[in-house]
Structure formats: structure tokens, C-alpha cells
RNA sequence: GCUCCCAUCGACUAGUGGUUAGGUCAUCACUCUUUCACAGUGAAGACACGGGUUCGAAUCCCGUUGGGAGCGCCA
């Protein structure tokens, strides 16, 4: 690869980061790190009307949360600052002026009404491609300066020469070509003086010395416009690489209508950043071996643009769920303790009611059976509170004198044990089973029900060991009352 | 409508002219377990279709079909 690789992630601050954009950011990051290059974060805030408060902060926080570090950008000024497009307005205007002088662009004073009229008329005629009719291109120098002096609102448009074939080589898709006749005289500078995406993007990529433009496939159709701009300025083309799209279940572009799409949503649902990154990395790229779990460093080591796919990938959370569980199981109890306390602080339970020692025991018991951290206290709620509601059918099932006897025997025996150990509890079960000549399940099931209101979950000895003798006795007593009611 | 892009199990993918088409998730079964999970073993499940090229095509070419994206003073 060539030296001094520079790539950029260029979101517009219109809300939370979209999961598809996160993948774009990730691939840019992986590509940069793999090649000892730099990742630039540039904020494309040229649409004032769509600006959202705190969006930039959220973008930066989200990148940090998932572990994508940029080398230059807001609050990390490099040689090409500023990194907010809204602070670079003069630059764009200067370059637009150059284009006008070279006749590559022109002033357009057409009103919105006229533009709409043209569009409508073209639709009526079923013209294949609706385009601006280049009316203002034929304005004389005099007319233009008169209009400007009168302060008539204007835009600056790209003058697209018809009859040309624009070719470019996409790193992922190979050669792509399109006829210039199909390209509209794109607006470069809006009437509010702000540049459009196309202009600002090309200028900044050039000025910031971006070598590889890695972005979503939705940009593929507008790439010829950008090429035309590079040509008009006489600039060398960067490498274009258009990433396949992330898709909904129905194969349309991943959108809010069909589920959660912001990284924030997934964070709030309890997905671990490692799992999300791992999952998203594999949507459109594959290291061609049979490994499934990758740390960020492994991704960096293995990532190449050559191995990126062409076709879109459905964002299906089934595998993400599995990964989340895997990452939970890989974590140490101490790491999980910190995460659990965080979740607990957002729950109805009070962190102060449970010691670290206690929570570690709970974590150990619940770890193999959860997908999300919060399931530790959701599925394992009996570790955090006394179960109140019991399934009627289950109560009925165990409402016989035989089960009451079994439980009473257990109660009597456990009271005799001074300090509970795993061994004691297991021996106790054996002892009672032998003594009463019953099946193991006939003791354990009612016991489990009494203590946890469920027939599923961690081993009964682990539960008893965790909640302690006192609570165990209390719950069994209460349960016997319920059975004999 | 027009332009461009894409096409292997339900999902993510390996595969670049010769494979019993491999793996992971999900599904199902079995083993382990008091149970649920975890873990392990196994099963089922795909080359969109039609033509070429070739001794031989998932792989190369053409067409069809299907899907997607884009066609804004939004990015």
C-alpha cells in the first residue's frame, strides 16, 4: 500500500449514529490502523436546518464507547483544522469562484417556482432524467453582475458537459461508468451561502489529503459528480471504495421503520461494545478463516479492503445476541460486577443492598444462562427479592401431603447444619432421598419452586448457598403454608 | 420511469474451473444436568433461472428473473 494513508469518517450531526454509519466508521478505522494510516473525523454540518443539538458530542462519545479512535478531528486538531464544515465556508466559496472563472460552474438565479415548474413539466413528458435546463448558463457577464448587484438570491451550479462517459475504478466494485448526460447541473453553493455535500466533500477530501474514500454504497451514484469536480479542479483522484449496504429483514436499506438503527439503541438494550463491533465487522467483510470472535486488535490485524464484499448484508440480531452472551461469558467476574452495578443503578433494585461478595456469587450462577447483563437480576430476580407470585398449576402439582412432608424433612435437617457448605447441601439431598426413598427430582423440584418460584435456573445448592440459610428456611416455610392453604 | 450496483443454506459467510459445496448463528435430536442454560456430538438446510465456453462450471461469458440504491438549494 502507498504511504501516508489517510481516511475519514464524515458524519453529519443530525442525531445518533446510525448502525450502518458505525460500520463505515469501523472499516475506515480498521483500514487506517492496519496500514499505519490516519483516521480523520470531519463533521459535515452544512445543512443548518437539520442540525441537532448535542449530536457532535454523541458521535464522539459513541466512537469512544466502541473503541474507534480518530487521529484528527474536533477536539483533536491536526494540521488541517477546522474539522467542522460550517467553519470552512470561506474555503468552499473561494474554490467555487475558481470553478466559475474556469467556466466549470456558473451562477444560477432561477427561482424555486421555476425549478419546480421545470420538474413538473419534465415529469409530464416522462423525460427519463429530470434535469435543470441550463437557462442561466447563457446569461451574459453584464446580466450576471447586474443580478449580483441587485442582490438577487443565487446558487452556483456545476456545468456538466453532455456526451461524455465518466469512468472510475471502485476498489470494491471494479470499473464503473456512467454517461454525463444523466448528471444534473449539481448545485455547489446553496443560496444561503453554504456548500452542498458534493462540493464541500470533494474540497475537504483534497485539502485534508484523504487517500481513500471509504463510504456506503448509497454514494456510488453520485461519485461521477465528484469525479467531475476533481477534474474541474485538476486534482488527482483518491481511491474510491463503496461499501455494501446494511439491510432490513426485507432487504431494503436498514431503516428506523423496521427496528432500531441507532448505536444508542443497542447500547441501551445492553449490548456490549465488543459484541457490536465484532458483529458489525463481519457484515460485509470476512477474514476467510473460521474464526468468529475477534478483538479490535485482531480485526485491525486481519482487515483488508480486498476482502470486503459487494452485496448487502441483513442486520439480523440473532447472531449478535449469541455474541453478546459469548462476550459476557469471556469476562471476569470482576468486570461483570462493574457492569452489573451499572445496570442495577438503573433498575428498581438498590445497589447498596448487595455486597460485592454476594453479587459475585450471583454472577457466577447466572453467567452461563444470560445474553444481557441485566438478565442477571431479571431472570435471577429471586436473588434480589423474595418471590411472591407462584404459578397456580405448579402450586397444585406440589400440594400433596407427600411433598409437604419432604419439605418439612428438609427444613428440619437444614436447621441442624451450622454453616452451609456445598458438600453439606449435596449430602443433605442424598440423605433425604435415600431416607424417604424418593426420586431426587421429588425433593429438588419443590425446593426449587419454594425458593425461586420457578423450576428452571442455576443449581439449587448454588442458589441456597448464595441466599443463605435464613432466607432459605423462610422461603420454604412460606411455601409450605401456601401448599397447605 | 431512468441510471448504476448486486445475487451460495432462514441469517452471516468460505469457495476464484475438478470439493461428499465448508464454517458460525438460528432450528431440531442426542449426551451431560434435579431443571434451565453452558459445553459436547449429530441432523436438516444453499449455488435464482436459461443459454453458452470447457473433458469438466457455484466459479468465466451472455441473457432472463429477482432484489437494492440513487435520481433535492439532504447528507
Coordinates of C-alpha atoms (C1' of nucleotides) in Angstrom, one line a residue:
Chain A
X1 CA 0.0 0.0 0.0
X2 CA 1.1 3.5 -0.6
X3 CA 2.5 5.6 2.2
X4 CA 0.7 8.2 4.3
X5 CA -2.7 6.6 4.1
X6 CA -5.4 9.0 5.3
X7 CA -9.1 8.1 5.5
X8 CA -12.0 9.9 7.0
X9 CA -15.3 9.3 8.7
X10 CA -17.6 12.2 7.8
X11 CA -21.0 12.1 9.6
X12 CA -23.5 14.9 9.6
X13 CA -24.7 15.8 13.1
X14 CA -28.4 15.0 12.6
X15 CA -28.8 12.7 15.5
X16 CA -27.5 9.5 16.9
X17 CA -25.0 7.4 14.9
X18 CA -26.8 5.0 12.6
X19 CA -25.6 1.4 12.8
X20 CA -24.7 1.5 9.1
X21 CA -22.6 4.6 9.7
X22 CA -20.9 2.9 12.6
X23 CA -19.8 0.1 10.2
X24 CA -18.5 2.7 7.8
X25 CA -16.5 4.3 10.6
X26 CA -15.2 0.9 11.7
X27 CA -14.0 -0.1 8.3
X28 CA -12.3 3.3 7.9
X29 CA -10.7 2.8 11.3
X30 CA -9.6 -0.7 10.7
X31 CA -8.2 0.2 7.3
X32 CA -6.3 3.2 8.7
X33 CA -4.8 1.2 11.6
X34 CA -4.0 -1.8 9.5
X35 CA -2.0 0.4 7.2
X36 CA -0.5 2.7 9.8
X37 CA -2.6 5.5 8.4
X38 CA -4.7 8.2 9.9
X39 CA -8.4 8.4 10.6
X40 CA -9.9 11.9 10.3
X41 CA -13.3 12.8 11.8
X42 CA -14.9 15.5 9.9
X43 CA -18.3 17.0 10.8
X44 CA -20.4 17.7 7.8
X45 CA -22.7 20.3 9.2
X46 CA -23.6 22.2 6.0
X47 CA -27.4 21.8 6.4
X48 CA -28.4 24.2 9.1
X49 CA -32.0 23.1 9.1
X50 CA -31.1 19.5 10.0
X51 CA -28.7 20.3 12.8
X52 CA -29.4 18.5 16.1
X53 CA -28.2 19.7 19.5
X54 CA -25.6 17.6 21.1
X55 CA -25.2 15.4 18.0
X56 CA -21.5 16.0 17.7
X57 CA -20.9 15.1 21.4
X58 CA -22.9 12.0 20.8
X59 CA -20.9 11.0 17.8
X60 CA -17.7 11.4 19.7
X61 CA -19.0 9.6 22.8
X62 CA -20.3 6.7 20.6
X63 CA -17.0 6.3 18.8
X64 CA -15.2 6.3 22.2
X65 CA -17.6 3.7 23.6
X66 CA -17.0 1.2 20.8
X67 CA -13.3 1.9 20.8
X68 CA -12.8 3.7 17.5
X69 CA -10.1 6.4 17.9
X70 CA -9.7 9.1 15.4
X71 CA -6.4 10.9 14.9
X72 CA -7.6 14.3 13.8
X73 CA -11.0 15.9 14.3
X74 CA -13.0 18.0 16.7
X75 CA -11.1 18.5 20.0
X76 CA -8.1 16.8 18.4
X77 CA -6.9 19.4 16.0
X78 CA -4.4 18.4 13.4
X79 CA -2.8 20.2 10.5
X80 CA -6.0 20.5 8.6
X81 CA -8.3 22.2 11.1
X82 CA -11.0 23.2 11.4
X83 CA -12.9 19.9 11.1
X84 CA -16.4 21.4 11.1
X85 CA -17.5 22.2 7.6
X86 CA -19.6 25.1 8.9
X87 CA -16.3 26.7 9.9
X88 CA -14.8 26.4 6.4
X89 CA -17.4 28.3 4.4
X90 CA -14.9 30.8 3.0
X91 CA -12.7 28.0 1.6
X92 CA -15.6 26.5 -0.3
X93 CA -16.6 29.8 -1.7
X94 CA -13.1 30.5 -2.9
X95 CA -12.9 27.2 -4.7
X96 CA -16.4 27.7 -6.2
X97 CA -15.1 31.1 -7.6
X98 CA -12.2 29.3 -9.3
X99 CA -14.7 27.0 -10.9
X100 CA -16.7 29.9 -12.2
X101 CA -13.7 31.6 -13.6
X102 CA -12.8 28.4 -15.4
X103 CA -16.4 28.1 -16.7
X104 CA -16.8 24.8 -14.9
X105 CA -19.5 26.3 -12.8
X106 CA -22.0 29.2 -13.2
X107 CA -24.3 31.4 -11.3
X108 CA -28.0 30.5 -11.4
X109 CA -30.7 32.9 -10.4
X110 CA -33.7 30.7 -11.1
X111 CA -36.4 30.7 -8.5
X112 CA -37.7 27.7 -6.7
X113 CA -41.0 28.1 -8.6
X114 CA -39.3 27.9 -11.9
X115 CA -37.3 24.9 -10.9
X116 CA -40.5 23.2 -9.7
X117 CA -42.2 24.0 -12.9
X118 CA -39.4 22.5 -15.0
X119 CA -39.5 19.4 -12.9
X120 CA -43.3 19.1 -13.3
X121 CA -43.2 19.7 -17.0
X122 CA -40.4 17.1 -17.4
X123 CA -42.4 14.6 -15.4
X124 CA -45.4 15.1 -17.5
X125 CA -43.3 14.5 -20.6
X126 CA -41.9 11.4 -19.0
X127 CA -38.4 12.5 -19.6
X128 CA -36.1 9.8 -18.4
X129 CA -33.9 12.1 -16.3
X130 CA -35.2 15.3 -14.9
X131 CA -32.5 17.9 -15.1
X132 CA -32.0 21.7 -14.8
X133 CA -32.3 23.3 -18.3
X134 CA -29.1 25.3 -18.0
X135 CA -31.0 28.5 -18.6
X136 CA -28.7 30.7 -16.5
X137 CA -25.6 29.3 -18.4
X138 CA -26.5 31.7 -21.2
X139 CA -26.6 34.8 -19.1
X140 CA -24.2 37.5 -20.2
X141 CA -21.5 38.9 -18.0
X142 CA -23.5 42.1 -17.7
X143 CA -26.7 40.3 -16.7
X144 CA -24.8 38.3 -14.1
X145 CA -23.2 41.3 -12.5
X146 CA -26.5 43.3 -12.6
X147 CA -28.2 40.4 -10.8
X148 CA -25.4 40.2 -8.2
X149 CA -25.5 43.9 -7.6
X150 CA -29.2 43.7 -7.1
X151 CA -28.5 41.1 -4.5
X152 CA -30.8 38.6 -6.2
X153 CA -30.6 35.2 -4.5
X154 CA -28.4 32.7 -6.4
X155 CA -26.8 29.3 -6.3
X156 CA -23.7 28.1 -8.0
X157 CA -24.1 25.1 -10.3
X158 CA -21.7 22.7 -11.8
X159 CA -21.6 22.9 -15.6
X160 CA -21.9 19.3 -16.7
X161 CA -20.7 18.8 -20.3
X162 CA -23.0 16.3 -22.1
X163 CA -21.9 13.5 -24.2
X164 CA -19.1 12.2 -22.0
X165 CA -18.6 8.9 -20.4
X166 CA -17.2 9.1 -16.9
X167 CA -15.3 6.1 -15.8
X168 CA -13.8 5.3 -12.5
X169 CA -12.4 2.4 -10.7
X170 CA -14.1 1.4 -7.5
X171 CA -11.8 -0.6 -5.2
X172 CA -14.6 -2.9 -4.3
X173 CA -16.7 -2.9 -7.4
X174 CA -14.2 -2.5 -10.2
X175 CA -14.8 -0.3 -13.2
X176 CA -18.0 1.8 -13.1
X177 CA -19.0 4.1 -15.9
X178 CA -21.9 6.5 -16.4
X179 CA -22.9 8.9 -19.2
X180 CA -22.6 12.6 -18.3
X181 CA -25.9 13.3 -19.9
X182 CA -27.6 11.7 -16.9
X183 CA -26.0 14.1 -14.5
X184 CA -27.8 17.2 -13.4
X185 CA -26.0 20.5 -13.1
X186 CA -25.5 19.9 -9.5
X187 CA -25.8 22.8 -7.1
X188 CA -22.5 23.5 -5.4
X189 CA -23.2 26.5 -3.3
X190 CA -26.7 27.0 -1.9
X191 CA -28.5 30.3 -1.8
X192 CA -27.7 30.6 1.9
X193 CA -24.0 30.6 1.0
X194 CA -23.4 27.1 2.4
X195 CA -21.9 24.5 0.1
X196 CA -23.7 21.3 -0.7
X197 CA -22.3 17.9 0.3
X198 CA -20.7 17.3 -3.1
X199 CA -18.6 20.5 -3.2
X200 CA -17.6 20.5 0.5
X201 CA -16.8 16.9 0.5
X202 CA -14.5 17.0 -2.5
X203 CA -12.7 20.1 -1.4
X204 CA -12.1 18.8 2.1
X205 CA -11.0 15.4 1.0
X206 CA -8.5 17.1 -1.2
X207 CA -7.3 19.7 1.3
X208 CA -7.2 17.1 4.1
X209 CA -5.1 14.8 1.8
X210 CA -7.6 11.9 2.0
X211 CA -6.2 9.0 0.0
X212 CA -9.1 6.5 0.3
X213 CA -12.8 7.4 0.3
X214 CA -14.5 4.5 2.0
X215 CA -18.2 5.1 2.3
X216 CA -21.6 3.5 1.9
X217 CA -22.9 2.3 -1.5
X218 CA -25.6 4.9 -1.4
X219 CA -22.9 7.3 -2.6
X220 CA -22.0 5.3 -5.7
X221 CA -24.4 7.1 -8.0
X222 CA -23.1 10.5 -7.0
X223 CA -19.4 9.6 -7.4
X224 CA -19.4 10.7 -11.1
X225 CA -20.3 14.2 -9.9
X226 CA -17.4 14.1 -7.5
X227 CA -15.1 12.9 -10.3
X228 CA -16.2 15.8 -12.4
X229 CA -15.3 18.2 -9.6
X230 CA -11.8 16.6 -9.2
X231 CA -11.3 17.0 -12.9
X232 CA -12.6 20.6 -12.9
X233 CA -10.0 21.5 -10.2
X234 CA -7.3 19.4 -11.9
X235 CA -6.9 17.3 -8.8
X236 CA -5.7 13.7 -8.6
X237 CA -8.4 11.2 -7.8
X238 CA -8.4 9.4 -4.4
X239 CA -9.3 5.7 -4.3
X240 CA -13.0 5.1 -4.0
X241 CA -14.3 2.1 -2.1
X242 CA -18.1 1.8 -1.8
X243 CA -19.2 -0.5 1.0
X244 CA -22.2 -2.8 0.7
X245 CA -25.3 -1.6 2.5
X246 CA -26.7 -2.9 5.8
X247 CA -30.2 -4.2 5.2
X248 CA -33.5 -4.7 6.9
X249 CA -35.0 -8.2 7.0
X250 CA -36.8 -7.4 3.8
X251 CA -33.5 -6.4 2.1
X252 CA -34.3 -2.7 1.9
X253 CA -31.7 -0.3 3.3
X254 CA -31.5 -0.5 7.1
X255 CA -34.0 2.0 8.4
X256 CA -35.7 3.1 11.5
X257 CA -39.1 2.0 10.4
X258 CA -38.2 -1.6 10.7
X259 CA -36.4 -1.6 14.1
X260 CA -33.7 0.0 16.0
X261 CA -30.9 1.6 13.9
X262 CA -29.0 3.8 16.2
X263 CA -26.0 2.7 18.2
X264 CA -27.6 4.3 21.2
X265 CA -30.5 1.9 21.0
X266 CA -28.2 -1.1 21.1
X267 CA -26.2 0.4 23.9
X268 CA -29.3 0.9 25.9
X269 CA -30.6 -2.5 25.2
X270 CA -27.5 -3.9 26.9
X271 CA -25.3 -4.9 24.0
X272 CA -21.6 -4.8 24.8
X273 CA -19.5 -2.7 22.5
X274 CA -17.1 -5.6 21.8
X275 CA -20.0 -7.7 20.6
X276 CA -21.5 -5.0 18.5
X277 CA -18.1 -4.3 16.8
X278 CA -17.4 -7.9 16.3
X279 CA -20.8 -8.5 14.7
X280 CA -20.8 -5.4 12.5
X281 CA -17.3 -6.1 11.3
X282 CA -18.4 -9.4 9.9
X283 CA -21.3 -7.9 8.0
X284 CA -19.7 -7.3 4.6
X285 CA -16.3 -8.5 5.4
X286 CA -14.7 -11.8 6.2
X287 CA -11.1 -12.8 7.1
X288 CA -11.6 -16.0 5.2
X289 CA -10.9 -18.3 8.1
X290 CA -13.2 -20.0 10.5
X291 CA -12.7 -17.7 13.5
X292 CA -15.9 -16.0 14.7
X293 CA -14.8 -14.0 17.7
X294 CA -12.4 -11.1 17.1
X295 CA -11.0 -8.4 19.4
X296 CA -10.5 -4.9 17.9
X297 CA -6.8 -5.7 17.6
X298 CA -7.4 -8.9 15.7
X299 CA -9.7 -7.0 13.4
X300 CA -7.1 -4.4 12.7
X301 CA -4.5 -7.1 12.0
X302 CA -6.7 -9.0 9.6
X303 CA -8.7 -6.3 7.9
X304 CA -8.2 -5.7 4.2
X305 CA -10.4 -3.8 1.8
X306 CA -9.9 -6.6 -0.8
X307 CA -11.9 -8.9 1.4
X308 CA -14.9 -6.6 1.6
X309 CA -18.0 -7.9 -0.2
X310 CA -20.1 -6.4 -2.9
X311 CA -23.5 -7.4 -1.8
X312 CA -25.6 -6.1 1.1
X313 CA -26.0 -7.9 4.4
X314 CA -29.1 -8.2 6.5
X315 CA -28.6 -6.9 10.0
X316 CA -30.1 -9.8 11.9
X317 CA -29.6 -9.6 15.7
X318 CA -29.8 -13.4 16.3
X319 CA -26.0 -13.8 15.9
X320 CA -25.4 -10.5 17.7
X321 CA -27.3 -11.9 20.7
X322 CA -25.1 -15.0 20.7
X323 CA -22.0 -12.9 20.5
X324 CA -23.2 -10.8 23.4
X325 CA -23.6 -13.9 25.5
X326 CA -20.2 -15.1 24.4
X327 CA -18.5 -11.9 25.4
X328 CA -20.3 -12.0 28.8
X329 CA -19.0 -15.5 29.4
X330 CA -15.5 -14.4 28.5
X331 CA -15.5 -11.6 31.0
X332 CA -14.1 -12.0 34.5
X333 CA -16.4 -11.8 37.5
X334 CA -14.9 -8.6 38.5
X335 CA -15.6 -7.0 35.1
X336 CA -19.1 -8.3 35.2
X337 CA -19.5 -6.9 38.7
X338 CA -18.8 -3.4 37.5
X339 CA -21.2 -3.8 34.6
X340 CA -23.9 -5.3 36.8
X341 CA -23.7 -2.5 39.3
X342 CA -24.1 0.0 36.4
X343 CA -27.3 -1.8 35.3
X344 CA -28.5 -2.2 38.8
X345 CA -28.3 1.5 39.4
X346 CA -30.8 1.9 36.6
X347 CA -33.1 -0.8 37.9
X348 CA -35.7 -0.9 40.8
X349 CA -33.1 -2.5 43.0
X350 CA -30.7 -0.7 45.3
X351 CA -27.0 -1.3 44.7
X352 CA -26.3 -0.7 48.4
X353 CA -28.4 -3.7 49.4
X354 CA -26.0 -6.2 47.9
X355 CA -22.3 -6.7 48.7
X356 CA -19.7 -7.3 46.1
X357 CA -19.2 -10.8 47.5
X358 CA -22.9 -11.6 47.1
X359 CA -23.2 -10.2 43.6
X360 CA -20.1 -12.2 42.5
X361 CA -21.9 -15.4 43.7
X362 CA -25.0 -14.4 41.7
X363 CA -22.9 -13.6 38.7
X364 CA -21.3 -17.0 38.8
X365 CA -24.6 -18.7 39.0
X366 CA -26.2 -16.7 36.2
X367 CA -23.3 -16.2 33.8
X368 CA -23.9 -19.2 31.6
X369 CA -27.6 -18.5 31.1
X370 CA -27.8 -14.9 30.0
X371 CA -27.5 -12.9 26.9
X372 CA -27.6 -9.5 28.6
X373 CA -26.1 -8.3 31.9
X374 CA -29.5 -7.1 33.2
X375 CA -30.8 -10.7 32.9
X376 CA -28.7 -11.4 36.0
X377 CA -31.4 -9.7 38.0
X378 CA -34.3 -10.2 35.6
X379 CA -34.0 -14.0 35.2
X380 CA -32.4 -14.3 38.6
X381 CA -34.7 -11.9 40.4
X382 CA -35.0 -14.4 43.3
X383 CA -31.5 -13.5 44.2
X384 CA -32.7 -9.9 44.7
X385 CA -36.1 -10.2 46.2
X386 CA -38.4 -12.8 47.7
X387 CA -40.6 -14.4 45.1
X388 CA -44.2 -13.5 45.6
X389 CA -46.3 -14.9 42.8
X390 CA -46.3 -18.6 42.0
X391 CA -47.8 -20.4 39.1
X392 CA -51.1 -21.9 40.2
X393 CA -50.7 -25.2 38.3
X394 CA -47.3 -25.7 39.9
X395 CA -48.7 -25.0 43.4
X396 CA -51.4 -27.6 42.7
X397 CA -48.9 -30.1 41.5
X398 CA -47.0 -29.9 44.7
X399 CA -50.0 -29.6 47.0
X400 CA -49.9 -33.1 48.4
X401 CA -49.0 -34.3 51.8
X402 CA -46.1 -36.2 50.4
X403 CA -44.4 -33.0 49.2
X404 CA -45.2 -31.2 52.4
X405 CA -43.5 -34.0 54.3
X406 CA -40.5 -33.9 52.0
X407 CA -40.1 -30.2 52.5
X408 CA -40.6 -30.4 56.2
X409 CA -38.0 -33.1 56.5
X410 CA -35.6 -30.9 54.5
X411 CA -36.4 -28.0 56.8
X412 CA -35.7 -30.0 59.9
X413 CA -32.4 -31.2 58.6
X414 CA -31.1 -28.0 57.2
X415 CA -31.7 -26.3 60.5
X416 CA -29.2 -28.7 62.1
X417 CA -26.4 -27.6 59.9
X418 CA -24.4 -24.9 61.4
X419 CA -22.6 -23.4 58.5
X420 CA -23.7 -24.3 55.0
X421 CA -21.2 -25.7 52.5
X422 CA -21.7 -27.1 49.0
X423 CA -20.8 -30.5 50.3
X424 CA -23.2 -30.4 53.2
X425 CA -26.1 -29.4 50.9
X426 CA -25.3 -32.1 48.4
X427 CA -25.0 -34.7 51.1
X428 CA -28.3 -33.5 52.6
X429 CA -30.1 -34.0 49.4
X430 CA -28.7 -37.5 49.1
X431 CA -29.5 -38.3 52.7
X432 CA -33.2 -37.3 52.3
X433 CA -33.6 -39.0 49.0
X434 CA -32.2 -42.2 50.5
X435 CA -34.1 -41.9 53.7
X436 CA -37.5 -41.2 52.2
X437 CA -36.9 -43.4 49.2
X438 CA -37.9 -40.8 46.7
X439 CA -36.5 -39.6 43.4
X440 CA -34.0 -36.8 43.5
X441 CA -36.4 -34.6 41.5
X442 CA -39.1 -35.1 44.0
X443 CA -37.1 -33.2 46.5
X444 CA -35.3 -30.7 44.3
X445 CA -38.3 -29.5 42.3
X446 CA -40.5 -28.4 45.2
X447 CA -37.4 -27.0 46.9
X448 CA -36.5 -25.0 43.7
X449 CA -40.1 -23.8 43.4
X450 CA -40.2 -22.7 47.0
X451 CA -37.0 -20.7 46.8
X452 CA -37.1 -19.3 43.3
X453 CA -40.8 -19.7 42.1
X454 CA -39.5 -21.5 39.1
X455 CA -38.4 -25.0 38.0
X456 CA -35.6 -23.6 36.0
X457 CA -32.3 -21.9 36.8
X458 CA -29.0 -22.4 38.5
X459 CA -28.3 -25.5 40.6
X460 CA -30.4 -25.4 43.8
X461 CA -27.3 -25.8 46.0
X462 CA -25.8 -22.7 44.4
X463 CA -29.0 -20.7 45.0
X464 CA -29.2 -21.8 48.6
X465 CA -25.5 -21.2 49.2
X466 CA -26.0 -17.7 47.8
X467 CA -29.1 -16.5 49.5
X468 CA -28.1 -18.2 52.8
X469 CA -29.7 -20.5 55.4
X470 CA -32.0 -18.0 56.9
X471 CA -33.8 -16.9 53.7
X472 CA -33.9 -20.5 52.5
X473 CA -35.8 -21.6 55.7
X474 CA -38.0 -18.5 55.5
X475 CA -39.0 -19.2 51.9
X476 CA -39.6 -22.9 52.4
X477 CA -41.8 -22.1 55.4
X478 CA -43.8 -19.7 53.4
X479 CA -44.1 -22.1 50.6
X480 CA -45.4 -24.9 52.8
X481 CA -48.1 -22.5 54.1
X482 CA -49.1 -21.8 50.5
X483 CA -49.3 -25.5 49.7
X484 CA -51.5 -26.3 52.7
X485 CA -53.8 -23.3 52.3
Chain B
rG1 C1' -39.6 5.5 -15.3
rC2 C1' -34.2 6.2 -16.0
rU3 C1' -29.1 5.0 -14.3
rC4 C1' -25.9 2.2 -11.5
rC5 C1' -25.0 -1.9 -8.2
rC6 C1' -25.8 -6.9 -6.5
rA7 C1' -27.2 -12.5 -6.5
rU8 C1' -24.2 -19.7 -2.2
rC9 C1' -28.4 -22.9 3.4
rG10 C1' -33.7 -18.9 7.1
rA11 C1' -29.3 -15.1 8.5
rC12 C1' -23.8 -14.0 8.2
rU13 C1' -20.3 -16.2 5.1
rA14 C1' -15.9 -19.9 2.8
rG15 C1' -15.3 -21.1 -2.0
rU16 C1' -11.9 -17.9 -7.6
rG17 C1' -12.6 -24.5 -13.4
rG18 C1' -12.4 -30.8 -10.8
rU19 C1' -14.8 -30.2 -3.0
rU20 C1' -19.4 -35.7 -0.3
rA21 C1' -20.2 -27.2 -1.7
rG22 C1' -17.0 -25.9 4.4
rG23 C1' -17.9 -22.8 9.0
rU24 C1' -20.9 -19.7 12.5
rC25 C1' -25.9 -18.1 14.3
rA26 C1' -30.9 -19.8 14.4
rU27 C1' -33.8 -24.7 14.2
rC28 C1' -34.2 -30.0 15.6
rA29 C1' -32.3 -34.5 18.1
rC30 C1' -28.9 -36.8 21.5
rU31 C1' -25.2 -36.6 25.7
rC32 C1' -24.3 -34.2 30.4
rU33 C1' -27.8 -32.0 34.4
rU34 C1' -32.9 -32.1 39.6
rU35 C1' -34.3 -28.2 35.9
rC36 C1' -32.9 -24.2 32.6
rA37 C1' -28.6 -22.8 30.5
rC38 C1' -23.3 -23.7 29.2
rA39 C1' -20.5 -27.4 26.9
rG40 C1' -20.1 -31.7 23.5
rU41 C1' -22.0 -34.8 19.4
rG42 C1' -25.1 -35.2 15.3
rA43 C1' -29.2 -34.0 11.8
rA44 C1' -31.8 -31.0 8.5
rG45 C1' -30.8 -26.9 5.3
rA46 C1' -28.0 -23.3 -0.3
rC47 C1' -25.0 -22.4 -5.6
rA48 C1' -32.2 -17.8 -8.7
rC49 C1' -33.1 -19.5 -13.9
rG50 C1' -31.7 -20.3 -19.1
rG51 C1' -28.1 -20.5 -22.7
rG52 C1' -23.1 -20.8 -24.0
rU53 C1' -17.2 -21.6 -23.3
rU54 C1' -14.9 -26.2 -21.5
rC55 C1' -13.3 -33.0 -21.0
rG56 C1' -15.4 -30.6 -16.6
rA57 C1' -18.6 -25.0 -14.1
rA58 C1' -21.1 -22.2 -7.7
rU59 C1' -16.6 -20.3 -10.0
rC60 C1' -15.6 -17.5 -16.9
rC61 C1' -19.2 -15.0 -20.8
rC62 C1' -24.3 -13.6 -22.4
rG63 C1' -29.3 -13.2 -21.4
rU64 C1' -33.6 -13.6 -18.1
rU65 C1' -35.6 -13.0 -13.4
rG66 C1' -35.3 -11.1 -8.7
rG67 C1' -33.5 -7.6 -5.1
rG68 C1' -31.3 -3.0 -3.8
rA69 C1' -29.5 2.0 -4.2
rG70 C1' -29.7 6.8 -6.4
rC71 C1' -32.1 10.4 -9.4
rG72 C1' -33.2 17.6 -3.8
rC73 C1' -30.7 24.6 -2.6
rC74 C1' -30.3 16.4 2.5
rA75 C1' -26.2 14.3 3.5

